[in-house]
mmCIF file of C-alpha atoms in Angstrom:
data_model
loop_
_atom_site.group_PDB
_atom_site.id
_atom_site.type_symbol
_atom_site.label_atom_id
_atom_site.label_comp_id
_atom_site.label_asym_id
_atom_site.label_seq_id
_atom_site.Cartn_x
_atom_site.Cartn_y
_atom_site.Cartn_z
ATOM 1 C CA UNK A 205 0.000 0.000 0.000
ATOM 2 C CA UNK A 206 2.816 2.369 0.882
ATOM 3 C CA UNK A 207 4.577 1.747 -2.416
ATOM 4 C CA UNK A 208 1.338 2.152 -4.376
ATOM 5 C CA UNK A 209 0.697 5.479 -2.628
ATOM 6 C CA UNK A 210 4.284 6.600 -3.243
ATOM 7 C CA UNK A 211 3.926 5.888 -6.958
ATOM 8 C CA UNK A 212 0.652 7.860 -7.131
ATOM 9 C CA UNK A 213 2.196 10.895 -5.433
ATOM 10 C CA UNK A 214 5.261 10.819 -7.668
ATOM 11 C CA UNK A 215 3.196 10.410 -10.839
ATOM 12 C CA UNK A 216 0.809 13.164 -9.786
ATOM 13 C CA UNK A 217 3.671 15.684 -9.808
ATOM 14 C CA UNK A 218 5.304 14.471 -13.038
ATOM 15 C CA UNK A 219 3.776 17.234 -15.241
ATOM 16 C CA UNK A 220 5.438 19.911 -13.067
ATOM 17 C CA UNK A 221 8.899 18.346 -12.735
ATOM 18 C CA UNK A 222 10.454 20.170 -15.703
ATOM 19 C CA UNK A 223 10.123 23.778 -16.771
ATOM 20 C CA UNK A 224 9.745 24.996 -20.374
ATOM 21 C CA UNK A 225 13.540 24.918 -20.867
ATOM 22 C CA UNK A 226 13.760 21.313 -19.655
ATOM 23 C CA UNK A 227 15.307 22.137 -16.269
ATOM 24 C CA UNK A 228 14.167 20.200 -13.221
ATOM 25 C CA UNK A 229 11.889 21.940 -10.756
ATOM 26 C CA UNK A 230 12.199 20.930 -7.072
ATOM 27 C CA UNK A 231 8.917 19.842 -5.426
ATOM 28 C CA UNK A 232 8.598 22.981 -3.298
ATOM 29 C CA UNK A 233 8.844 25.177 -6.421
ATOM 30 C CA UNK A 234 6.546 23.194 -8.692
ATOM 31 C CA UNK A 235 3.380 24.765 -10.046
ATOM 32 C CA UNK A 236 0.659 22.894 -8.176
ATOM 33 C CA UNK A 237 -1.867 23.665 -10.902
ATOM 34 C CA UNK A 238 -0.023 21.120 -13.041
ATOM 35 C CA UNK A 239 -0.326 18.362 -10.443
ATOM 36 C CA UNK A 240 -2.915 15.632 -10.920
ATOM 37 C CA UNK A 241 -5.320 15.932 -8.014
ATOM 38 C CA UNK A 242 -6.956 12.585 -8.844
ATOM 39 C CA UNK A 243 -3.683 10.722 -8.301
ATOM 40 C CA UNK A 244 -2.943 12.659 -5.113
ATOM 41 C CA UNK A 245 -6.355 11.768 -3.672
ATOM 42 C CA UNK A 246 -5.834 8.151 -4.696
ATOM 43 C CA UNK A 247 -2.440 8.191 -2.976
ATOM 44 C CA UNK A 248 -3.976 9.610 0.206
ATOM 45 C CA UNK A 249 -6.610 6.852 0.217
ATOM 46 C CA UNK A 250 -3.915 4.186 -0.224
ATOM 47 C CA UNK A 251 -1.786 5.733 2.520
ATOM 48 C CA UNK A 252 -4.804 5.783 4.852
ATOM 49 C CA UNK A 253 -5.456 2.094 4.095
ATOM 50 C CA UNK A 254 -1.799 1.312 4.757
ATOM 51 C CA UNK A 255 -2.002 3.123 8.107
ATOM 52 C CA UNK A 256 -5.047 1.037 9.077
ATOM 53 C CA UNK A 257 -2.877 -2.077 8.763
ATOM 54 C CA UNK A 258 -0.745 -0.846 11.649
ATOM 55 C CA UNK A 259 2.603 -1.834 10.142
ATOM 56 C CA UNK A 260 4.634 1.150 8.980
ATOM 57 C CA UNK A 261 7.625 0.553 6.769
ATOM 58 C CA UNK A 262 10.063 2.655 4.763
ATOM 59 C CA UNK A 263 7.825 2.949 1.694
ATOM 60 C CA UNK A 264 4.897 4.091 3.794
ATOM 61 C CA UNK A 265 7.118 6.696 5.450
ATOM 62 C CA UNK A 266 8.377 7.912 2.068
ATOM 63 C CA UNK A 267 4.793 8.067 0.835
ATOM 64 C CA UNK A 268 3.938 10.190 3.888
ATOM 65 C CA UNK A 269 6.786 12.572 2.965
ATOM 66 C CA UNK A 270 5.397 12.861 -0.568
ATOM 67 C CA UNK A 271 1.874 13.335 0.785
ATOM 68 C CA UNK A 272 3.189 16.187 2.937
ATOM 69 C CA UNK A 273 4.642 17.895 -0.139
ATOM 70 C CA UNK A 274 1.340 17.346 -1.942
ATOM 71 C CA UNK A 275 -0.505 19.304 0.769
ATOM 72 C CA UNK A 276 0.336 22.376 -1.306
ATOM 73 C CA UNK A 277 -2.408 21.376 -3.764
ATOM 74 C CA UNK A 278 -4.898 22.394 -1.063
ATOM 75 C CA UNK A 279 -3.265 25.797 -0.666
ATOM 76 C CA UNK A 280 -1.378 24.836 2.479
ATOM 77 C CA UNK A 281 2.350 25.545 2.874
ATOM 78 C CA UNK A 282 4.824 22.683 2.789
ATOM 79 C CA UNK A 283 4.821 21.274 6.362
ATOM 80 C CA UNK A 284 8.609 21.121 6.780
ATOM 81 C CA UNK A 285 8.525 20.221 10.509
ATOM 82 C CA UNK A 286 6.376 17.184 9.665
ATOM 83 C CA UNK A 287 8.695 16.201 6.825
ATOM 84 C CA UNK A 288 11.753 16.535 9.083
ATOM 85 C CA UNK A 289 10.045 14.324 11.699
ATOM 86 C CA UNK A 290 9.223 11.704 9.055
ATOM 87 C CA UNK A 291 12.864 11.637 7.948
ATOM 88 C CA UNK A 292 13.946 11.230 11.583
ATOM 89 C CA UNK A 293 11.792 8.104 11.798
ATOM 90 C CA UNK A 294 12.958 6.893 8.395
ATOM 91 C CA UNK A 295 16.576 7.185 9.584
ATOM 92 C CA UNK A 296 15.723 4.720 12.347
ATOM 93 C CA UNK A 297 13.948 2.313 9.994
ATOM 94 C CA UNK A 298 16.262 2.565 6.998
ATOM 95 C CA UNK A 299 19.421 4.580 7.555
ATOM 96 C CA UNK A 300 20.794 5.629 4.180
ATOM 97 C CA UNK A 301 22.754 8.558 2.754
ATOM 98 C CA UNK A 302 19.760 9.710 0.694
ATOM 99 C CA UNK A 303 17.578 9.723 3.795
ATOM 100 C CA UNK A 304 20.227 11.652 5.744
ATOM 101 C CA UNK A 305 20.616 14.288 3.006
ATOM 102 C CA UNK A 306 16.856 14.735 2.670
ATOM 103 C CA UNK A 307 16.570 14.933 6.454
ATOM 104 C CA UNK A 308 19.190 17.716 6.503
ATOM 105 C CA UNK A 309 17.294 19.677 3.841
ATOM 106 C CA UNK A 310 14.029 19.290 5.762
ATOM 107 C CA UNK A 311 15.737 20.412 8.977
ATOM 108 C CA UNK A 312 17.125 23.416 7.091
ATOM 109 C CA UNK A 313 13.640 24.360 5.955
ATOM 110 C CA UNK A 314 11.981 23.658 9.308
ATOM 111 C CA UNK A 315 14.570 25.004 11.740
ATOM 112 C CA UNK A 316 16.885 27.195 9.702
ATOM 113 C CA UNK A 317 19.712 26.788 7.237
ATOM 114 C CA UNK A 318 22.455 26.608 9.851
ATOM 115 C CA UNK A 319 20.833 23.606 11.539
ATOM 116 C CA UNK A 320 20.373 21.989 8.142
ATOM 117 C CA UNK A 321 24.025 22.573 7.291
ATOM 118 C CA UNK A 322 25.060 21.084 10.637
ATOM 119 C CA UNK A 323 22.967 17.974 9.907
ATOM 120 C CA UNK A 324 24.509 17.771 6.438
ATOM 121 C CA UNK A 325 28.039 18.128 7.815
ATOM 122 C CA UNK A 326 27.417 15.137 10.087
ATOM 123 C CA UNK A 327 27.011 12.865 7.041
ATOM 124 C CA UNK A 328 30.320 11.302 6.085
ATOM 125 C CA UNK A 329 31.609 9.836 2.850
ATOM 126 C CA UNK A 330 29.158 11.553 0.511
ATOM 127 C CA UNK A 331 31.069 14.670 -0.521
ATOM 128 C CA UNK A 332 31.415 13.298 -4.072
ATOM 129 C CA UNK A 333 27.690 12.612 -4.414
ATOM 130 C CA UNK A 334 25.534 14.968 -6.473
ATOM 131 C CA UNK A 335 22.491 15.127 -4.128
ATOM 132 C CA UNK A 336 24.790 16.037 -1.224
ATOM 133 C CA UNK A 337 26.422 18.892 -3.151
ATOM 134 C CA UNK A 338 23.072 20.157 -4.455
ATOM 135 C CA UNK A 339 21.618 20.103 -0.935
ATOM 136 C CA UNK A 340 24.692 21.857 0.415
ATOM 137 C CA UNK A 341 24.360 24.551 -2.245
ATOM 138 C CA UNK A 342 20.701 25.146 -1.431
ATOM 139 C CA UNK A 343 21.305 25.338 2.298
ATOM 140 C CA UNK A 344 24.307 27.635 1.812
ATOM 141 C CA UNK A 345 22.204 30.007 -0.306
ATOM 142 C CA UNK A 346 19.528 29.991 2.390
ATOM 143 C CA UNK A 347 22.202 30.742 5.022
ATOM 144 C CA UNK A 348 23.651 33.606 2.969
ATOM 145 C CA UNK A 349 26.902 31.764 2.333
ATOM 146 C CA UNK A 350 27.148 32.673 -1.337
ATOM 147 C CA UNK A 351 30.772 31.666 -1.917
ATOM 148 C CA UNK A 352 30.200 28.234 -0.357
ATOM 149 C CA UNK A 353 27.012 27.835 -2.375
ATOM 150 C CA UNK A 354 28.891 28.588 -5.604
ATOM 151 C CA UNK A 355 31.568 26.065 -4.669
ATOM 152 C CA UNK A 356 28.941 23.396 -3.961
ATOM 153 C CA UNK A 357 27.136 24.130 -7.247
ATOM 154 C CA UNK A 358 30.400 23.818 -9.174
ATOM 155 C CA UNK A 359 31.133 20.558 -7.367
ATOM 156 C CA UNK A 360 27.669 19.255 -8.262
ATOM 157 C CA UNK A 361 28.118 20.243 -11.905
ATOM 158 C CA UNK A 362 31.456 18.419 -11.996
ATOM 159 C CA UNK A 363 29.626 15.188 -11.034
ATOM 160 C CA UNK A 364 27.968 14.788 -14.470
ATOM 161 C CA UNK A 365 24.321 15.448 -13.590
ATOM 162 C CA UNK A 366 21.503 14.414 -15.908
ATOM 163 C CA UNK A 367 20.511 17.126 -18.421
ATOM 164 C CA UNK A 368 17.495 18.412 -16.435
ATOM 165 C CA UNK A 369 19.543 18.603 -13.236
ATOM 166 C CA UNK A 370 22.459 20.245 -15.079
ATOM 167 C CA UNK A 371 20.174 22.983 -16.419
ATOM 168 C CA UNK A 372 18.761 23.651 -12.944
ATOM 169 C CA UNK A 373 22.214 23.705 -11.299
ATOM 170 C CA UNK A 374 23.609 25.999 -14.000
ATOM 171 C CA UNK A 375 20.654 28.347 -13.513
ATOM 172 C CA UNK A 376 21.224 28.379 -9.746
ATOM 173 C CA UNK A 377 24.888 29.229 -10.287
ATOM 174 C CA UNK A 378 24.018 32.008 -12.774
ATOM 175 C CA UNK A 379 21.460 33.444 -10.340
ATOM 176 C CA UNK A 380 24.060 33.358 -7.598
ATOM 177 C CA UNK A 381 26.655 35.059 -9.816
ATOM 178 C CA UNK A 382 24.145 37.708 -10.930
ATOM 179 C CA UNK A 383 23.184 38.342 -7.308
ATOM 180 C CA UNK A 384 26.852 38.849 -6.418
ATOM 181 C CA UNK A 385 27.348 41.244 -9.322
ATOM 182 C CA UNK A 386 24.335 43.353 -8.355
ATOM 183 C CA UNK A 387 24.966 43.125 -4.611
#
């Protein structure tokens, strides 16, 4: 049930994942009008049925994270504290670098960039991993650490991202450079 819900939530947001230029769009910046409400509602129903079974697992937790992001379709803000709490639980159930990086980003959104950066710094052995560098760049921008953000973006670009990710990272770097030039 958790996996089925996760698939529905992911598919519901597919139309908003790329912009007109083909660059990826992070979930919190996606145009919710492009999301498929029918799939989101179906995912919620599946997640509710999974919860009734009383046996939570990693897929159900990930589906709950996606459901939290999908709350924006109802005009609500992204509930970052809830997402951070879900990642805390997921770290106990299935500790993994991807979970730790996503947890750090959620902490950065819920409690501030510095706390997110501290959580990210606690993860070892992932400095050469694209999601880590992209997360570091985003948190550094949020913390006002422009030079560190530029360094992280350049590191991410050096890791051969997929075309949609490359376009997004290049745009972030250009925006950062333009902000420095005007600031």
